[in-house]
mmCIF file of C-alpha atoms in Angstrom:
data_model
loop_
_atom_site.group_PDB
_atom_site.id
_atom_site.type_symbol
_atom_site.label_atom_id
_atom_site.label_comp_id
_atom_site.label_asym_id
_atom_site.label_seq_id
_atom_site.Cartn_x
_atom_site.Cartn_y
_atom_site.Cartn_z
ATOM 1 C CA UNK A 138 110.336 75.451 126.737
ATOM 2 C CA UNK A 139 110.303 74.970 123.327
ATOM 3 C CA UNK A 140 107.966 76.377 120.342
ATOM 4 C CA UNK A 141 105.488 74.466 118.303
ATOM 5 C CA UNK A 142 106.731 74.354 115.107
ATOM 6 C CA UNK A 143 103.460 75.515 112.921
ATOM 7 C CA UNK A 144 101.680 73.032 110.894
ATOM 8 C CA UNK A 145 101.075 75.043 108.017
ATOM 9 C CA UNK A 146 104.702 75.921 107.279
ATOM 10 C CA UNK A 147 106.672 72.317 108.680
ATOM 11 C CA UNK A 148 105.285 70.588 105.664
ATOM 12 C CA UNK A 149 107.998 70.524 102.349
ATOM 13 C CA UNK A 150 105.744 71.636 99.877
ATOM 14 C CA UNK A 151 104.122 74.672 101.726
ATOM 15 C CA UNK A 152 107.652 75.522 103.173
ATOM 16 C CA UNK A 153 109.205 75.792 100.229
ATOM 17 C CA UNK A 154 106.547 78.126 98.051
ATOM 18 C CA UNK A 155 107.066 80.546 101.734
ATOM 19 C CA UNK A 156 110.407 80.240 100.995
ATOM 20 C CA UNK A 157 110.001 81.185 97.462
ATOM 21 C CA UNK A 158 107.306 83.841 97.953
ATOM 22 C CA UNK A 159 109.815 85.459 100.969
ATOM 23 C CA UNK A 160 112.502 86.465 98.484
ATOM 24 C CA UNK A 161 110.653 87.225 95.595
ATOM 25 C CA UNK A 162 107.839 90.182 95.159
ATOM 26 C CA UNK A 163 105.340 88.282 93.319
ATOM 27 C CA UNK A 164 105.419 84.554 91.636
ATOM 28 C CA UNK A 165 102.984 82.897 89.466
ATOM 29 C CA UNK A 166 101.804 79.499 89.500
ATOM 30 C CA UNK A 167 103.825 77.945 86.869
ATOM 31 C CA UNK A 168 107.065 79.369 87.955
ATOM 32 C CA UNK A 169 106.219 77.895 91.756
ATOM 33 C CA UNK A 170 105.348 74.655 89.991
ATOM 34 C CA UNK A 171 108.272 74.957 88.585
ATOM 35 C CA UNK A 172 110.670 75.881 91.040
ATOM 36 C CA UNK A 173 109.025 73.501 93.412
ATOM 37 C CA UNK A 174 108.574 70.539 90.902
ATOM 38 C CA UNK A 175 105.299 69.754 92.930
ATOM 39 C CA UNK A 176 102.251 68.144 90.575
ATOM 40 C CA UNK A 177 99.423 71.067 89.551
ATOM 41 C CA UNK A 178 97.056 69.455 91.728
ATOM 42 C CA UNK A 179 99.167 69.015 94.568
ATOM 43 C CA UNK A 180 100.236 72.837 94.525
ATOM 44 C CA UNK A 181 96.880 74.008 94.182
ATOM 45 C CA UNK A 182 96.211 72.321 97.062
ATOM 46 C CA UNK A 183 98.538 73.786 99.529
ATOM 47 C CA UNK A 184 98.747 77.216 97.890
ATOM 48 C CA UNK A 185 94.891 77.179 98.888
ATOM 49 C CA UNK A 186 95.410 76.107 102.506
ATOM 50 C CA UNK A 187 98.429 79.678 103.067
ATOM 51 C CA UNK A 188 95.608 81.580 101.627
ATOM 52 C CA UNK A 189 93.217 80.146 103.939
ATOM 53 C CA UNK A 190 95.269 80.542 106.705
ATOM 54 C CA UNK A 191 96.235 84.230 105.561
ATOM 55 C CA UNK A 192 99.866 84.027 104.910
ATOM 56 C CA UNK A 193 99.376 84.629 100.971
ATOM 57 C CA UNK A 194 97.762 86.589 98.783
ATOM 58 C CA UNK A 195 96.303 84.642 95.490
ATOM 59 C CA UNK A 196 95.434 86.901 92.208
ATOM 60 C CA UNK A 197 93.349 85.101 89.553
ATOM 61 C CA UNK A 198 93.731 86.876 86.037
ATOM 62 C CA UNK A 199 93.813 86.285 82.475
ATOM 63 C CA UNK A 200 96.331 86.853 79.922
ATOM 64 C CA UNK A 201 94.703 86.925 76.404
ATOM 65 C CA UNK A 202 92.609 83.436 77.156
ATOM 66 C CA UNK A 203 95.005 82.393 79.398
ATOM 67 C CA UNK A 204 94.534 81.959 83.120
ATOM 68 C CA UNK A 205 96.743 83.389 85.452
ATOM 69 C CA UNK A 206 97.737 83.070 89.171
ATOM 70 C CA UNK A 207 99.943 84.870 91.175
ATOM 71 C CA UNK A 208 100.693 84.843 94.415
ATOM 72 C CA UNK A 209 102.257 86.588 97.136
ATOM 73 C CA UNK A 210 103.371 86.406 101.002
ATOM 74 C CA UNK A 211 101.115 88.873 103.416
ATOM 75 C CA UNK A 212 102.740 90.390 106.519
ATOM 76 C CA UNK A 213 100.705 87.510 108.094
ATOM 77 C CA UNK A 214 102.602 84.830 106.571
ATOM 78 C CA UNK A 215 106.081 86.755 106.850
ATOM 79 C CA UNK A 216 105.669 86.908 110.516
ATOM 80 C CA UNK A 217 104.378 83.287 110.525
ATOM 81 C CA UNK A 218 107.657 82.527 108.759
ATOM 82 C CA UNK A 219 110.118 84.654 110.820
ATOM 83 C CA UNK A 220 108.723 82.649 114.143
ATOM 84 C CA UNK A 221 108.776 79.223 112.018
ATOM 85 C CA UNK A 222 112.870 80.275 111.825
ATOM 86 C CA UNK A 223 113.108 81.265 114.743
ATOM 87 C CA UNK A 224 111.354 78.247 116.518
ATOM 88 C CA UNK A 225 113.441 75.906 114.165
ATOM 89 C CA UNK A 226 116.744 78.130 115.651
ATOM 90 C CA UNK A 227 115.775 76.792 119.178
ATOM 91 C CA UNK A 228 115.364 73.009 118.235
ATOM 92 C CA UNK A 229 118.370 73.025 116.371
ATOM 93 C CA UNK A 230 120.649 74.795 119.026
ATOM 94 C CA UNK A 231 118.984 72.291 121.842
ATOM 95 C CA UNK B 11 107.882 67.139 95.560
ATOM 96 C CA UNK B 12 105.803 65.810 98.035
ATOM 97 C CA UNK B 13 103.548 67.390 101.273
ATOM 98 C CA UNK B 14 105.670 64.957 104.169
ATOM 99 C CA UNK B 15 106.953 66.345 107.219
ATOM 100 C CA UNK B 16 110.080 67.465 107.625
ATOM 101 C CA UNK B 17 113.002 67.184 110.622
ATOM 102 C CA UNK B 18 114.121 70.834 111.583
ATOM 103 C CA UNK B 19 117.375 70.202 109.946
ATOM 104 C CA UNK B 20 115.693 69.365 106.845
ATOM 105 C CA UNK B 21 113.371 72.384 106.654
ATOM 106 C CA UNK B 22 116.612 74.978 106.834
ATOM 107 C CA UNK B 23 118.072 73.063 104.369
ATOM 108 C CA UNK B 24 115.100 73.392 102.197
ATOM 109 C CA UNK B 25 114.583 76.870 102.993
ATOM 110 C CA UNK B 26 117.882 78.022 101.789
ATOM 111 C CA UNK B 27 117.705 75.920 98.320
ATOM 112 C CA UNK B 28 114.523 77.737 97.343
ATOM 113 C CA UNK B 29 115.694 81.119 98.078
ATOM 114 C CA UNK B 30 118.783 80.357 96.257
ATOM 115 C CA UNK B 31 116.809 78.780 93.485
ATOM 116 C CA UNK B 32 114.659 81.826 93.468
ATOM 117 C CA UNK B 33 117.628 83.960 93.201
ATOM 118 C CA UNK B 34 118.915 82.668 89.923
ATOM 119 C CA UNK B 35 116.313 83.699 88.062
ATOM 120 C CA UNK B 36 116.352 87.298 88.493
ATOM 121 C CA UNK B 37 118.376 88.571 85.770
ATOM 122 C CA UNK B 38 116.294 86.861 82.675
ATOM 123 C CA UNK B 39 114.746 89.106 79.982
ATOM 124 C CA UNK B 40 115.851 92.156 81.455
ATOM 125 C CA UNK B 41 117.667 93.317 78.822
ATOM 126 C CA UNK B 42 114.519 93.206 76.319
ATOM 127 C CA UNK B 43 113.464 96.622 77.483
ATOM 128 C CA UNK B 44 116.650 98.416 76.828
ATOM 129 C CA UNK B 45 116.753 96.651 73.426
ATOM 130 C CA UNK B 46 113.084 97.690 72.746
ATOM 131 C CA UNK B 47 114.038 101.548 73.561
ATOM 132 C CA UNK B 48 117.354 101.362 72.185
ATOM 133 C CA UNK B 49 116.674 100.135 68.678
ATOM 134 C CA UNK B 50 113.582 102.474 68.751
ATOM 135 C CA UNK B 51 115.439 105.591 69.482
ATOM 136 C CA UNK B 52 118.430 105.340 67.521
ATOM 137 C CA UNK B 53 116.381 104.295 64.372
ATOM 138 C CA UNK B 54 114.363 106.709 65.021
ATOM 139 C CA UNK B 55 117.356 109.236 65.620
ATOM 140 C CA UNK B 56 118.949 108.501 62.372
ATOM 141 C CA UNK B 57 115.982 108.418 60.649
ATOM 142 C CA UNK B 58 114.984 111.796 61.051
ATOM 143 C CA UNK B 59 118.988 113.076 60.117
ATOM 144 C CA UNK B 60 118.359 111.596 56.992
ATOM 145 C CA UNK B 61 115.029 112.950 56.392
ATOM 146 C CA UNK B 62 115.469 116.437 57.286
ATOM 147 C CA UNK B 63 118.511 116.238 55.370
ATOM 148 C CA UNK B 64 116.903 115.261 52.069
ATOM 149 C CA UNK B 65 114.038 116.935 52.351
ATOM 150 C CA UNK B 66 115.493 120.338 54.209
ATOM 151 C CA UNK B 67 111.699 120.352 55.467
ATOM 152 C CA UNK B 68 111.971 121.109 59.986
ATOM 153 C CA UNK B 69 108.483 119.356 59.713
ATOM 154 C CA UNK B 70 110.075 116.298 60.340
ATOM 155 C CA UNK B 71 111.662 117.119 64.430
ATOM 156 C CA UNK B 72 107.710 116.366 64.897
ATOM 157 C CA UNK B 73 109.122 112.612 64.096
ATOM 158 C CA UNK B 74 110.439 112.747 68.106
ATOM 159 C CA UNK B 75 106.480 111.930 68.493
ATOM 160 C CA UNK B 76 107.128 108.649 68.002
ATOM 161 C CA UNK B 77 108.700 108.136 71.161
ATOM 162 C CA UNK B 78 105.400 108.983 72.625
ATOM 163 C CA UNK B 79 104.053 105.615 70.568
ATOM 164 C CA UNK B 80 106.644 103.169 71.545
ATOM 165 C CA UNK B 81 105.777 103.486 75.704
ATOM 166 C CA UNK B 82 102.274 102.209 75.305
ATOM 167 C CA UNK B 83 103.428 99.532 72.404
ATOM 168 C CA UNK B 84 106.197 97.978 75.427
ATOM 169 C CA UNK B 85 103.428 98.354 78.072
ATOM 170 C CA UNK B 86 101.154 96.466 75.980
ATOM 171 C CA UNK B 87 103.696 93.732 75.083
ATOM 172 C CA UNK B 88 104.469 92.748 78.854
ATOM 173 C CA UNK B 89 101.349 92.951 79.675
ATOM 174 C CA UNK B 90 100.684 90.334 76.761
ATOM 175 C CA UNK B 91 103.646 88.121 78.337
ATOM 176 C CA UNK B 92 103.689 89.325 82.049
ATOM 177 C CA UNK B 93 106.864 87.706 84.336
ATOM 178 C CA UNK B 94 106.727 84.719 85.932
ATOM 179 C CA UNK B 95 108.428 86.103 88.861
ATOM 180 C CA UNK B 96 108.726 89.569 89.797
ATOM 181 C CA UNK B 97 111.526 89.969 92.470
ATOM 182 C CA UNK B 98 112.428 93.094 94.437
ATOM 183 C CA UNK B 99 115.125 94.005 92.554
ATOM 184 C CA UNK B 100 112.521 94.595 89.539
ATOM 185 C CA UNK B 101 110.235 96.282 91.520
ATOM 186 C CA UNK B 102 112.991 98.763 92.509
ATOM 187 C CA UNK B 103 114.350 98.938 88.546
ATOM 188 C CA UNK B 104 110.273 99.977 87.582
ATOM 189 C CA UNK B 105 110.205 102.179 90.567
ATOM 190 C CA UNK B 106 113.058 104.377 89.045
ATOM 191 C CA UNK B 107 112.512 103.915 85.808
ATOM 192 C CA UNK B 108 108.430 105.219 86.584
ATOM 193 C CA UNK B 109 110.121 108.517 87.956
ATOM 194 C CA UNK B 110 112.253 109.135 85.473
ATOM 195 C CA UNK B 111 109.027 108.496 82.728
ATOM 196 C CA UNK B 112 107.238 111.251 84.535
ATOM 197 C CA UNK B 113 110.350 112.858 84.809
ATOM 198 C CA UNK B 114 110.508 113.099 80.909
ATOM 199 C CA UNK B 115 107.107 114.144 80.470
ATOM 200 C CA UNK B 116 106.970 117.204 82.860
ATOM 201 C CA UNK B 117 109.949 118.168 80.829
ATOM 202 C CA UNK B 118 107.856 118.031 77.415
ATOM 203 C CA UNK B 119 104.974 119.852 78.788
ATOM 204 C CA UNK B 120 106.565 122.164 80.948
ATOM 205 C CA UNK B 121 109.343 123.460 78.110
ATOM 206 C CA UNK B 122 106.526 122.983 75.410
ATOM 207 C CA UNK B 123 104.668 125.763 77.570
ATOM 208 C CA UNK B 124 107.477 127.709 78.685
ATOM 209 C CA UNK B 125 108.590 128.534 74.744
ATOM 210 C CA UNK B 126 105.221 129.008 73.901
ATOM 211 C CA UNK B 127 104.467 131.992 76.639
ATOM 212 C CA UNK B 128 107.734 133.232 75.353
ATOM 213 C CA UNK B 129 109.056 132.412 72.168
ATOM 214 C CA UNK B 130 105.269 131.833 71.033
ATOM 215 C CA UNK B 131 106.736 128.209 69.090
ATOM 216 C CA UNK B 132 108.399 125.251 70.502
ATOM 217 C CA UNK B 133 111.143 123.355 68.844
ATOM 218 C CA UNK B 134 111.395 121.016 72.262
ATOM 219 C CA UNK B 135 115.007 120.931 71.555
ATOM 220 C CA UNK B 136 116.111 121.079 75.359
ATOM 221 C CA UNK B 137 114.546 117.714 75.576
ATOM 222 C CA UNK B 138 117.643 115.558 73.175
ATOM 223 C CA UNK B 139 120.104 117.024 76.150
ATOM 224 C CA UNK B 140 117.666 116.299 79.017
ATOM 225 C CA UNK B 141 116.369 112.977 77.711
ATOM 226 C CA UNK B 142 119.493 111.687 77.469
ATOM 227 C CA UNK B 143 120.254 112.819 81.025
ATOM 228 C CA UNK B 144 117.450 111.152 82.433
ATOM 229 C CA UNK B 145 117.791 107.933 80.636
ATOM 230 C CA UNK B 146 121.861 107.946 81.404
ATOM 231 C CA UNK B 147 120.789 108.414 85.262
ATOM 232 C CA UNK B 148 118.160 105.341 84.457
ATOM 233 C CA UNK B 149 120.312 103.062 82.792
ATOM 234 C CA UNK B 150 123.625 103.658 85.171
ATOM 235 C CA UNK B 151 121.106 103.328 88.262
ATOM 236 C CA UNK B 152 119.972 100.322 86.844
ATOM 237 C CA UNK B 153 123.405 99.029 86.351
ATOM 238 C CA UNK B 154 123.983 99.665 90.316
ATOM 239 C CA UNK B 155 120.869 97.688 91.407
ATOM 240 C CA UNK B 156 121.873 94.799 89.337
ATOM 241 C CA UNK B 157 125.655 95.172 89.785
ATOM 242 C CA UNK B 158 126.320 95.358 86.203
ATOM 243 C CA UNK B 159 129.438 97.123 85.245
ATOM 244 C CA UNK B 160 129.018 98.294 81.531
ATOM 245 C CA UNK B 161 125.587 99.802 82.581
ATOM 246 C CA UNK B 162 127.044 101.640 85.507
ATOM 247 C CA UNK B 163 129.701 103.580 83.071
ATOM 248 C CA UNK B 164 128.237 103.500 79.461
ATOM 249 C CA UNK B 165 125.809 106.483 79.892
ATOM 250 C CA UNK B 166 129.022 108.256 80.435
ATOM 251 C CA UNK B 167 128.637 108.927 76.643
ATOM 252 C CA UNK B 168 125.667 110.469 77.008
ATOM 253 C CA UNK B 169 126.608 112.358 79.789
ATOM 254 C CA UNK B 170 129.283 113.749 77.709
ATOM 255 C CA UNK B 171 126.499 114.593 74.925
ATOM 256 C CA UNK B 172 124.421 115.937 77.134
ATOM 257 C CA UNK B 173 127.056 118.464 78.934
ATOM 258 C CA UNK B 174 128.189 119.528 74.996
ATOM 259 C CA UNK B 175 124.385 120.193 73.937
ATOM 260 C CA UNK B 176 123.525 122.403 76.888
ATOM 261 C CA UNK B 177 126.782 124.404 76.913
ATOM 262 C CA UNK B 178 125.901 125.127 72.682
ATOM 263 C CA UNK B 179 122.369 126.016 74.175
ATOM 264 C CA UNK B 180 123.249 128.401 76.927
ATOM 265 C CA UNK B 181 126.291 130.174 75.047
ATOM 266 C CA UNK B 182 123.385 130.898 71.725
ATOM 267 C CA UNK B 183 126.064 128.221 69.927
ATOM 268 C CA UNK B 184 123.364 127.499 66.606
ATOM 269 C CA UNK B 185 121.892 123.265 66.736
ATOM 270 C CA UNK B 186 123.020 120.995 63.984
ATOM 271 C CA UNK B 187 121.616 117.930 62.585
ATOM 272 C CA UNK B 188 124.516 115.886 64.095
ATOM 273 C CA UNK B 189 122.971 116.383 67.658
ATOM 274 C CA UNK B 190 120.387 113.783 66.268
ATOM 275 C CA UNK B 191 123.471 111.270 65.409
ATOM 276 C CA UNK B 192 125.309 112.198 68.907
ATOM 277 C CA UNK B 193 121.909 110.832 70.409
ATOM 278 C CA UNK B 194 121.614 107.532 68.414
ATOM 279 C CA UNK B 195 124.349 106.847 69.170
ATOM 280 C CA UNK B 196 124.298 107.453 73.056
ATOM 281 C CA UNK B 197 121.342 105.157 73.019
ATOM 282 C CA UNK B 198 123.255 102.432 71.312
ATOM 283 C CA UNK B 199 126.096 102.623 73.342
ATOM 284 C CA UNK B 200 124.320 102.517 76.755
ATOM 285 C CA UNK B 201 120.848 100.468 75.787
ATOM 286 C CA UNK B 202 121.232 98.223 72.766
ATOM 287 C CA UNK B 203 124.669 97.015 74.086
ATOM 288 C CA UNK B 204 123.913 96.527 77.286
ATOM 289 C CA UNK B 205 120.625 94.946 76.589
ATOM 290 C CA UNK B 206 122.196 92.526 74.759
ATOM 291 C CA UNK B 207 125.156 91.907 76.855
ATOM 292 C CA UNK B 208 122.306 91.492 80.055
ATOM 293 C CA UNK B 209 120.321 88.811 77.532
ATOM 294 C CA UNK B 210 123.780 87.239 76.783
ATOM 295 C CA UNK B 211 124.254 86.302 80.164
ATOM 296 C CA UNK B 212 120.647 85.771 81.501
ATOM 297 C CA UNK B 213 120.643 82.778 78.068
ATOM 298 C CA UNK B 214 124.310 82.000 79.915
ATOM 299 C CA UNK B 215 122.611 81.651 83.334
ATOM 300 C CA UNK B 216 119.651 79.242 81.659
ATOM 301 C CA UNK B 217 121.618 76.748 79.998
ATOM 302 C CA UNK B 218 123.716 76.400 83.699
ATOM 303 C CA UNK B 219 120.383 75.293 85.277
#
């Protein structure tokens, strides 16, 4: 019997900030937008539903006038990840 | 890129290009730091040669203060212009580079005391040897995290330095002004080069992608 492949993570743009936010310690916003190549909106958008759902952490700040986010992955959304891979593993070795 | 849904195939595949993607970027602006402490100390290091030398006035070793002015002035300026990315690699590099901080200011306060209870003065001049142990053991450590040859072997300089200044001190050998050029120029060799050989290749890296 097969996994269920979680929602949250088996869409592109949410897998890929995971992926991102798995190998790094922190990331902010612009260097996920960039790294991704996702629209602002767009980003905002999922980066909002993994914090929702617990598997990141979001930190709003300011630099001089500037705002600043920053995210990173909790050990929510690592374990979330390592069963995503692991689930994927056993669909692909079917 | 777009929120679609992805075959399983696809989502490994995507997986592994972001991780490698997030990869590349670890090495840029590292070498600012070194360049920041580098330039600092050895300006400051041949500064105070030529001071005390014109002036013949020992007021000026109290120039070493500086040092104590440039930590807050770096902390200040990343905090201004914080990373975009902080990988774990970094987080290591501050790691060891916070111990050896606290490291170097036990050493202050702890010899500043020691020669006062029993010299009642303190010159600090254990700390040129000792600093540039700690920041040798920084920088080469450094070098290992980010696999960076010249960083792994240029504190051998200072090493060197280091080893000569503490065998004058224990065998009563008197301290010359030169010590202040041997340590300008252990700070060029293993920061300011370094630093700019790490920014050489992170600007190298950039125009790639």
């Amino acid at each position: 019997m097969f996994k269920e492949l979680d929602p949250l993570l088996h869409s592109q743009l949410r897998l890929a900030v995971m992926s991102i936010l798995l190998s790094v310690e922190e990331a902010d916003f612009v260097y996920l937008k960039e790294k991704t190549e996702a629209t602002a909106g767009n980003l905002s958008v999922q980066i909002d539903k993994l914090s929702e759902a617990g598997y990141i952490e979001v930190e709003k700040s300011f630099v001089g006038k500037k705002p600043r986010t920053t995210c990173r992955i909790t050990p929510v959304g690592r374990q979330a990840f390592e069963d995503y891979v692991n689930a994927l593993k056993g669909y692909i070795d079917m | 890129m777009e929120e679609k849904r992805l075959t399983e195939k696809e989502s490994l595949e995507l997986i592994t290009q972001m991780i490698h993607s997030s990869k590349q970027n670890m090495e840029v602006g590292n070498g600012n730091q070194f360049l920041y402490w580098g330039y600092c100390t050895a300006g400051l290091s041949i500064a105070l040669f030529v001071l005390i030398t014109l002036t013949h006035s020992f007021i000026w070793t109290w120039g070493w203060m500086f040092l104590f002015g440039v930590w807050p002035l770096i902390a200040y300026k990343k905090r201004q212009k914080p990373a975009a990315v902080v990988t774990y690699t970094d987080k290591v590099i501050n790691q060891v580079w916070r111990v050896l901080g606290w490291m170097f200011a036990f050493t202050f306060i702890t010899s500043g005391v020691i020669e006062i209870l029993l010299y009642r003065q303190a010159d600090f001049i254990i700390m040129l040897p000792l600093s540039l142990l700690y920041c040798g053991l920084g920088v080469s450590i450094t070098g290992i995290i980010i696999q960076e040859r010249w960083m792994i072997y240029s504190p051998i300089v200072a090493f060197v330095f280091c080893i000569y200044m503490l065998t004058m001190l224990i065998h009563d050998e008197s301290v010359t002004l030169l010590w202040y050029l041997y340590f300008g120029l252990s700070f060029v060799i293993m920061m300011i080069i370094p630093g700019h050989i790490l920014n050489h290749k992170a600007k190298q890296a950039c125009s790639k992608n």
